[in-house]
Amino acid sequence: VMMLRVQLERHENGVFQTAGEYREQYGLTVERAASIADHAIIMHPAPINHDVEIDDVLVEHPKSRIFQQMQNGVAVRMAVIERALA
């Protein structure tokens, strides 16, 4: 499950009036996470709008790979840029 950071600052005149509305309609809540496949993992590139895109308790859930994704992000981007420029 790949979550993205909602850019709330871009929603001032948009569809959502509040972060709560976004969470209700699209956020990965504990209830929604309970229905994902056993082999599924949770990813999010960070920074996280806690309890908006994803419930706080899911950030460090056993299925979460958020911290590994953050840790590897810089190295992966550096490798892609190096290859593109080579």
PDB file of C-alpha atoms in Angstrom:
ATOM      1  CA  VAL A   1       0.000   0.000   0.000  1.00  0.00           C
ATOM      2  CA  MET A   2       1.774   3.123  -1.223  1.00  0.00           C
ATOM      3  CA  MET A   3       0.631   6.236   0.574  1.00  0.00           C
ATOM      4  CA  LEU A   4       1.521   9.712  -0.622  1.00  0.00           C
ATOM      5  CA  ARG A   5       1.800  12.921   1.354  1.00  0.00           C
ATOM      6  CA  VAL A   6      -1.228  15.067   0.817  1.00  0.00           C
ATOM      7  CA  GLN A   7      -0.169  18.649   0.327  1.00  0.00           C
ATOM      8  CA  LEU A   8      -2.809  20.294   2.454  1.00  0.00           C
ATOM      9  CA  GLU A   9      -1.526  23.741   1.505  1.00  0.00           C
ATOM     10  CA  ARG A  10      -2.760  23.061  -2.038  1.00  0.00           C
ATOM     11  CA  HIS A  11      -6.279  22.263  -0.893  1.00  0.00           C
ATOM     12  CA  GLU A  12      -7.236  25.684   0.411  1.00  0.00           C
ATOM     13  CA  ASN A  13      -9.868  26.153  -2.286  1.00  0.00           C
ATOM     14  CA  GLY A  14     -10.039  22.526  -3.306  1.00  0.00           C
ATOM     15  CA  VAL A  15     -12.158  19.512  -2.645  1.00  0.00           C
ATOM     16  CA  PHE A  16     -11.311  19.069   1.048  1.00  0.00           C
ATOM     17  CA  GLN A  17     -12.068  21.653   3.658  1.00  0.00           C
ATOM     18  CA  THR A  18     -10.263  19.804   6.452  1.00  0.00           C
ATOM     19  CA  ALA A  19      -7.619  17.165   7.004  1.00  0.00           C
ATOM     20  CA  GLY A  20     -10.333  15.133   8.726  1.00  0.00           C
ATOM     21  CA  GLU A  21     -12.329  14.978   5.505  1.00  0.00           C
ATOM     22  CA  TYR A  22      -9.295  13.692   3.635  1.00  0.00           C
ATOM     23  CA  ARG A  23      -8.656  11.068   6.317  1.00  0.00           C
ATOM     24  CA  GLU A  24     -12.279   9.917   6.243  1.00  0.00           C
ATOM     25  CA  GLN A  25     -12.291   9.413   2.489  1.00  0.00           C
ATOM     26  CA  TYR A  26      -8.730   8.346   1.653  1.00  0.00           C
ATOM     27  CA  GLY A  27      -6.575   7.885   4.761  1.00  0.00           C
ATOM     28  CA  LEU A  28      -5.116   4.529   5.741  1.00  0.00           C
ATOM     29  CA  THR A  29      -6.910   3.963   9.008  1.00  0.00           C
ATOM     30  CA  VAL A  30      -6.471   1.043  11.369  1.00  0.00           C
ATOM     31  CA  GLU A  31      -9.799  -0.307  10.124  1.00  0.00           C
ATOM     32  CA  ARG A  32      -8.744  -0.123   6.462  1.00  0.00           C
ATOM     33  CA  ALA A  33      -5.325  -1.596   7.205  1.00  0.00           C
ATOM     34  CA  ALA A  34      -7.006  -4.627   8.793  1.00  0.00           C
ATOM     35  CA  SER A  35      -8.375  -5.560   5.371  1.00  0.00           C
ATOM     36  CA  ILE A  36      -5.123  -5.486   3.384  1.00  0.00           C
ATOM     37  CA  ALA A  37      -3.549  -8.739   2.247  1.00  0.00           C
ATOM     38  CA  ASP A  38      -1.246 -10.587   4.619  1.00  0.00           C
ATOM     39  CA  HIS A  39       1.723 -10.142   2.265  1.00  0.00           C
ATOM     40  CA  ALA A  40       1.099  -6.420   1.732  1.00  0.00           C
ATOM     41  CA  ILE A  41       3.436  -3.767   3.118  1.00  0.00           C
ATOM     42  CA  ILE A  42       2.791  -0.111   3.954  1.00  0.00           C
ATOM     43  CA  MET A  43       4.952   2.560   2.329  1.00  0.00           C
ATOM     44  CA  HIS A  44       5.016   6.359   2.571  1.00  0.00           C
ATOM     45  CA  PRO A  45       7.815   8.630   1.310  1.00  0.00           C
ATOM     46  CA  ALA A  46       7.536  11.067   4.237  1.00  0.00           C
ATOM     47  CA  PRO A  47       7.119  13.563   5.694  1.00  0.00           C
ATOM     48  CA  ILE A  48       3.878  12.250   7.114  1.00  0.00           C
ATOM     49  CA  ASN A  49       0.814  14.256   8.033  1.00  0.00           C
ATOM     50  CA  HIS A  50       0.076  12.110  11.080  1.00  0.00           C
ATOM     51  CA  ASP A  51      -3.504  10.865  11.371  1.00  0.00           C
ATOM     52  CA  VAL A  52      -4.307  12.302   7.948  1.00  0.00           C
ATOM     53  CA  GLU A  53      -2.823  10.052   5.240  1.00  0.00           C
ATOM     54  CA  ILE A  54      -2.093   7.273   7.702  1.00  0.00           C
ATOM     55  CA  ASP A  55      -3.045   6.628  11.303  1.00  0.00           C
ATOM     56  CA  ASP A  56      -0.169   7.219  13.696  1.00  0.00           C
ATOM     57  CA  VAL A  57      -0.158   3.650  15.017  1.00  0.00           C
ATOM     58  CA  LEU A  58       0.398   2.296  11.490  1.00  0.00           C
ATOM     59  CA  VAL A  59       3.636   4.231  10.970  1.00  0.00           C
ATOM     60  CA  GLU A  60       5.531   1.719  13.125  1.00  0.00           C
ATOM     61  CA  HIS A  61       3.279  -1.259  12.372  1.00  0.00           C
ATOM     62  CA  PRO A  62       5.084  -4.550  11.548  1.00  0.00           C
ATOM     63  CA  LYS A  63       3.899  -4.212   7.928  1.00  0.00           C
ATOM     64  CA  SER A  64       5.270  -0.680   7.669  1.00  0.00           C
ATOM     65  CA  ARG A  65       8.376  -0.111   5.563  1.00  0.00           C
ATOM     66  CA  ILE A  66       8.238   3.666   5.949  1.00  0.00           C
ATOM     67  CA  PHE A  67      11.489   4.065   7.872  1.00  0.00           C
ATOM     68  CA  GLN A  68      13.386   1.735   5.523  1.00  0.00           C
ATOM     69  CA  GLN A  69      11.984   3.670   2.576  1.00  0.00           C
ATOM     70  CA  MET A  70      13.145   6.962   4.101  1.00  0.00           C
ATOM     71  CA  GLN A  71      16.574   5.525   4.906  1.00  0.00           C
ATOM     72  CA  ASN A  72      17.095   4.211   1.369  1.00  0.00           C
ATOM     73  CA  GLY A  73      15.591   7.201  -0.428  1.00  0.00           C
ATOM     74  CA  VAL A  74      18.704   9.368  -0.668  1.00  0.00           C
ATOM     75  CA  ALA A  75      20.951   6.527  -1.853  1.00  0.00           C
ATOM     76  CA  VAL A  76      18.446   5.462  -4.496  1.00  0.00           C
ATOM     77  CA  ARG A  77      18.029   9.019  -5.797  1.00  0.00           C
ATOM     78  CA  MET A  78      21.819   9.462  -5.910  1.00  0.00           C
ATOM     79  CA  ALA A  79      22.205   6.228  -7.889  1.00  0.00           C
ATOM     80  CA  VAL A  80      19.497   7.231 -10.375  1.00  0.00           C
ATOM     81  CA  ILE A  81      21.055  10.674 -10.925  1.00  0.00           C
ATOM     82  CA  GLU A  82      24.534   9.194 -11.292  1.00  0.00           C
ATOM     83  CA  ARG A  83      23.313   6.698 -13.870  1.00  0.00           C
ATOM     84  CA  ALA A  84      21.352   9.345 -15.751  1.00  0.00           C
ATOM     85  CA  LEU A  85      24.395  11.614 -15.953  1.00  0.00           C
ATOM     86  CA  ALA A  86      26.854   8.840 -16.879  1.00  0.00           C
TER      87      ALA A  86
END
